[in-house]
Amino acid sequence: MHKFACKDLGIDCEFSATGENKEETLQKAMAHGGVVHKDLMEGQTEEQKAGFDKMLYDSIQPV
């Protein structure tokens, strides 16, 4: 099992996700972020988005 929480990235949000592996957890986190935190991604360059995606992936931890 793996876990992610928006707070792990310094985002003021109570959302957390768990999954059997990093990829499943990442999918849940991205689905949430694409709706609830859409404004955070707007206006970012592709390089900035890639950096955020890496930071998100790296923040997913085993539980």
PDB file of N, CA and C in Angstrom, residues 4-46:
ATOM      1  N   PHE A   4      -0.712   9.090  -0.355  1.00  0.00           N
ATOM      2  CA  PHE A   4      -0.400  10.468  -0.726  1.00  0.00           C
ATOM      3  C   PHE A   4      -1.388  11.376  -0.007  1.00  0.00           C
ATOM      4  N   ALA A   5      -0.927  12.548   0.396  1.00  0.00           N
ATOM      5  CA  ALA A   5      -1.810  13.580   0.952  1.00  0.00           C
ATOM      6  C   ALA A   5      -1.395  14.921   0.363  1.00  0.00           C
ATOM      7  N   CYS A   6      -2.365  15.746   0.017  1.00  0.00           N
ATOM      8  CA  CYS A   6      -2.061  17.076  -0.514  1.00  0.00           C
ATOM      9  C   CYS A   6      -1.146  17.842   0.441  1.00  0.00           C
ATOM     10  N   LYS A   7      -1.354  17.648   1.732  1.00  0.00           N
ATOM     11  CA  LYS A   7      -0.530  18.345   2.729  1.00  0.00           C
ATOM     12  C   LYS A   7       0.947  17.998   2.582  1.00  0.00           C
ATOM     13  N   ASP A   8       1.254  16.815   2.019  1.00  0.00           N
ATOM     14  CA  ASP A   8       2.652  16.428   1.798  1.00  0.00           C
ATOM     15  C   ASP A   8       3.357  17.389   0.843  1.00  0.00           C
ATOM     16  N   LEU A   9       2.565  18.077   0.027  1.00  0.00           N
ATOM     17  CA  LEU A   9       3.117  19.042  -0.927  1.00  0.00           C
ATOM     18  C   LEU A   9       2.924  20.478  -0.450  1.00  0.00           C
ATOM     19  N   GLY A  10       2.479  20.623   0.786  1.00  0.00           N
ATOM     20  CA  GLY A  10       2.277  21.958   1.330  1.00  0.00           C
ATOM     21  C   GLY A  10       0.980  22.612   0.895  1.00  0.00           C
ATOM     22  N   ILE A  11       0.062  21.815   0.378  1.00  0.00           N
ATOM     23  CA  ILE A  11      -1.227  22.332  -0.079  1.00  0.00           C
ATOM     24  C   ILE A  11      -2.231  22.221   1.065  1.00  0.00           C
ATOM     25  N   ASP A  12      -2.944  23.296   1.334  1.00  0.00           N
ATOM     26  CA  ASP A  12      -3.931  23.319   2.414  1.00  0.00           C
ATOM     27  C   ASP A  12      -5.190  22.594   1.957  1.00  0.00           C
ATOM     28  N   CYS A  13      -5.176  21.267   2.115  1.00  0.00           N
ATOM     29  CA  CYS A  13      -6.270  20.423   1.650  1.00  0.00           C
ATOM     30  C   CYS A  13      -6.239  19.133   2.461  1.00  0.00           C
ATOM     31  N   GLU A  14      -7.395  18.618   2.804  1.00  0.00           N
ATOM     32  CA  GLU A  14      -7.496  17.407   3.624  1.00  0.00           C
ATOM     33  C   GLU A  14      -7.458  16.118   2.807  1.00  0.00           C
ATOM     34  N   PHE A  15      -7.375  16.206   1.475  1.00  0.00           N
ATOM     35  CA  PHE A  15      -7.424  15.010   0.630  1.00  0.00           C
ATOM     36  C   PHE A  15      -6.226  14.102   0.867  1.00  0.00           C
ATOM     37  N   SER A  16      -6.503  12.809   0.888  1.00  0.00           N
ATOM     38  CA  SER A  16      -5.438  11.809   0.871  1.00  0.00           C
ATOM     39  C   SER A  16      -5.919  10.634   0.035  1.00  0.00           C
ATOM     40  N   ALA A  17      -4.984   9.894  -0.514  1.00  0.00           N
ATOM     41  CA  ALA A  17      -5.305   8.743  -1.346  1.00  0.00           C
ATOM     42  C   ALA A  17      -4.385   7.596  -0.986  1.00  0.00           C
ATOM     43  N   THR A  18      -4.915   6.396  -1.090  1.00  0.00           N
ATOM     44  CA  THR A  18      -4.099   5.202  -0.927  1.00  0.00           C
ATOM     45  C   THR A  18      -4.320   4.304  -2.133  1.00  0.00           C
ATOM     46  N   GLY A  19      -3.323   3.492  -2.407  1.00  0.00           N
ATOM     47  CA  GLY A  19      -3.421   2.550  -3.506  1.00  0.00           C
ATOM     48  C   GLY A  19      -2.495   1.378  -3.272  1.00  0.00           C
ATOM     49  N   GLU A  20      -2.672   0.345  -4.059  1.00  0.00           N
ATOM     50  CA  GLU A  20      -1.834  -0.849  -3.942  1.00  0.00           C
ATOM     51  C   GLU A  20      -0.383  -0.560  -4.303  1.00  0.00           C
ATOM     52  N   ASN A  21      -0.164   0.429  -5.177  1.00  0.00           N
ATOM     53  CA  ASN A  21       1.190   0.787  -5.602  1.00  0.00           C
ATOM     54  C   ASN A  21       1.233   2.286  -5.899  1.00  0.00           C
ATOM     55  N   LYS A  22       2.431   2.767  -6.242  1.00  0.00           N
ATOM     56  CA  LYS A  22       2.584   4.211  -6.503  1.00  0.00           C
ATOM     57  C   LYS A  22       1.717   4.671  -7.667  1.00  0.00           C
ATOM     58  N   GLU A  23       1.644   3.850  -8.714  1.00  0.00           N
ATOM     59  CA  GLU A  23       0.909   4.252  -9.909  1.00  0.00           C
ATOM     60  C   GLU A  23      -0.584   4.420  -9.624  1.00  0.00           C
ATOM     61  N   GLU A  24      -1.167   3.480  -8.872  1.00  0.00           N
ATOM     62  CA  GLU A  24      -2.588   3.581  -8.524  1.00  0.00           C
ATOM     63  C   GLU A  24      -2.845   4.812  -7.656  1.00  0.00           C
ATOM     64  N   THR A  25      -1.966   5.052  -6.711  1.00  0.00           N
ATOM     65  CA  THR A  25      -2.100   6.215  -5.836  1.00  0.00           C
ATOM     66  C   THR A  25      -1.938   7.501  -6.633  1.00  0.00           C
ATOM     67  N   LEU A  26      -0.994   7.519  -7.558  1.00  0.00           N
ATOM     68  CA  LEU A  26      -0.773   8.682  -8.414  1.00  0.00           C
ATOM     69  C   LEU A  26      -2.017   8.993  -9.242  1.00  0.00           C
ATOM     70  N   GLN A  27      -2.650   7.973  -9.806  1.00  0.00           N
ATOM     71  CA  GLN A  27      -3.858   8.187 -10.603  1.00  0.00           C
ATOM     72  C   GLN A  27      -4.954   8.853  -9.772  1.00  0.00           C
ATOM     73  N   LYS A  28      -5.125   8.389  -8.540  1.00  0.00           N
ATOM     74  CA  LYS A  28      -6.143   8.978  -7.663  1.00  0.00           C
ATOM     75  C   LYS A  28      -5.799  10.428  -7.323  1.00  0.00           C
ATOM     76  N   ALA A  29      -4.526  10.676  -7.043  1.00  0.00           N
ATOM     77  CA  ALA A  29      -4.091  12.031  -6.705  1.00  0.00           C
ATOM     78  C   ALA A  29      -4.265  12.972  -7.898  1.00  0.00           C
ATOM     79  N   MET A  30      -3.919  12.505  -9.091  1.00  0.00           N
ATOM     80  CA  MET A  30      -4.044  13.334 -10.292  1.00  0.00           C
ATOM     81  C   MET A  30      -5.515  13.624 -10.606  1.00  0.00           C
ATOM     82  N   ALA A  31      -6.382  12.643 -10.412  1.00  0.00           N
ATOM     83  CA  ALA A  31      -7.810  12.858 -10.649  1.00  0.00           C
ATOM     84  C   ALA A  31      -8.343  13.929  -9.697  1.00  0.00           C
ATOM     85  N   HIS A  32      -7.952  13.855  -8.444  1.00  0.00           N
ATOM     86  CA  HIS A  32      -8.363  14.864  -7.455  1.00  0.00           C
ATOM     87  C   HIS A  32      -7.803  16.233  -7.828  1.00  0.00           C
ATOM     88  N   GLY A  33      -6.511  16.279  -8.094  1.00  0.00           N
ATOM     89  CA  GLY A  33      -5.857  17.550  -8.394  1.00  0.00           C
ATOM     90  C   GLY A  33      -6.399  18.220  -9.642  1.00  0.00           C
ATOM     91  N   GLY A  34      -6.756  17.411 -10.640  1.00  0.00           N
ATOM     92  CA  GLY A  34      -7.275  17.956 -11.888  1.00  0.00           C
ATOM     93  C   GLY A  34      -8.612  18.656 -11.731  1.00  0.00           C
ATOM     94  N   VAL A  35      -9.331  18.320 -10.683  1.00  0.00           N
ATOM     95  CA  VAL A  35     -10.631  18.940 -10.431  1.00  0.00           C
ATOM     96  C   VAL A  35     -10.525  20.014  -9.346  1.00  0.00           C
ATOM     97  N   VAL A  36      -9.993  19.636  -8.205  1.00  0.00           N
ATOM     98  CA  VAL A  36      -9.994  20.524  -7.040  1.00  0.00           C
ATOM     99  C   VAL A  36      -8.888  21.576  -7.098  1.00  0.00           C
ATOM    100  N   HIS A  37      -7.740  21.208  -7.636  1.00  0.00           N
ATOM    101  CA  HIS A  37      -6.595  22.129  -7.658  1.00  0.00           C
ATOM    102  C   HIS A  37      -6.210  22.533  -9.082  1.00  0.00           C
ATOM    103  N   LYS A  38      -7.177  22.541  -9.950  1.00  0.00           N
ATOM    104  CA  LYS A  38      -6.961  22.882 -11.358  1.00  0.00           C
ATOM    105  C   LYS A  38      -6.263  24.235 -11.503  1.00  0.00           C
ATOM    106  N   ASP A  39      -6.611  25.170 -10.640  1.00  0.00           N
ATOM    107  CA  ASP A  39      -6.045  26.517 -10.699  1.00  0.00           C
ATOM    108  C   ASP A  39      -4.535  26.524 -10.453  1.00  0.00           C
ATOM    109  N   LEU A  40      -4.020  25.541  -9.703  1.00  0.00           N
ATOM    110  CA  LEU A  40      -2.580  25.491  -9.432  1.00  0.00           C
ATOM    111  C   LEU A  40      -1.770  25.150 -10.681  1.00  0.00           C
ATOM    112  N   MET A  41      -2.382  24.419 -11.609  1.00  0.00           N
ATOM    113  CA  MET A  41      -1.671  23.979 -12.807  1.00  0.00           C
ATOM    114  C   MET A  41      -1.828  24.950 -13.979  1.00  0.00           C
ATOM    115  N   GLU A  42      -2.848  25.780 -13.935  1.00  0.00           N
ATOM    116  CA  GLU A  42      -3.084  26.715 -15.033  1.00  0.00           C
ATOM    117  C   GLU A  42      -1.936  27.701 -15.149  1.00  0.00           C
ATOM    118  N   GLY A  43      -1.486  27.921 -16.361  1.00  0.00           N
ATOM    119  CA  GLY A  43      -0.438  28.893 -16.613  1.00  0.00           C
ATOM    120  C   GLY A  43       0.972  28.371 -16.420  1.00  0.00           C
ATOM    121  N   GLN A  44       1.120  27.117 -16.013  1.00  0.00           N
ATOM    122  CA  GLN A  44       2.464  26.566 -15.837  1.00  0.00           C
ATOM    123  C   GLN A  44       3.018  26.091 -17.177  1.00  0.00           C
ATOM    124  N   THR A  45       4.328  26.211 -17.313  1.00  0.00           N
ATOM    125  CA  THR A  45       4.986  25.697 -18.512  1.00  0.00           C
ATOM    126  C   THR A  45       5.043  24.176 -18.429  1.00  0.00           C
ATOM    127  N   GLU A  46       5.356  23.537 -19.546  1.00  0.00           N
ATOM    128  CA  GLU A  46       5.498  22.080 -19.556  1.00  0.00           C
ATOM    129  C   GLU A  46       6.601  21.640 -18.600  1.00  0.00           C
TER     130      GLU A  46
END
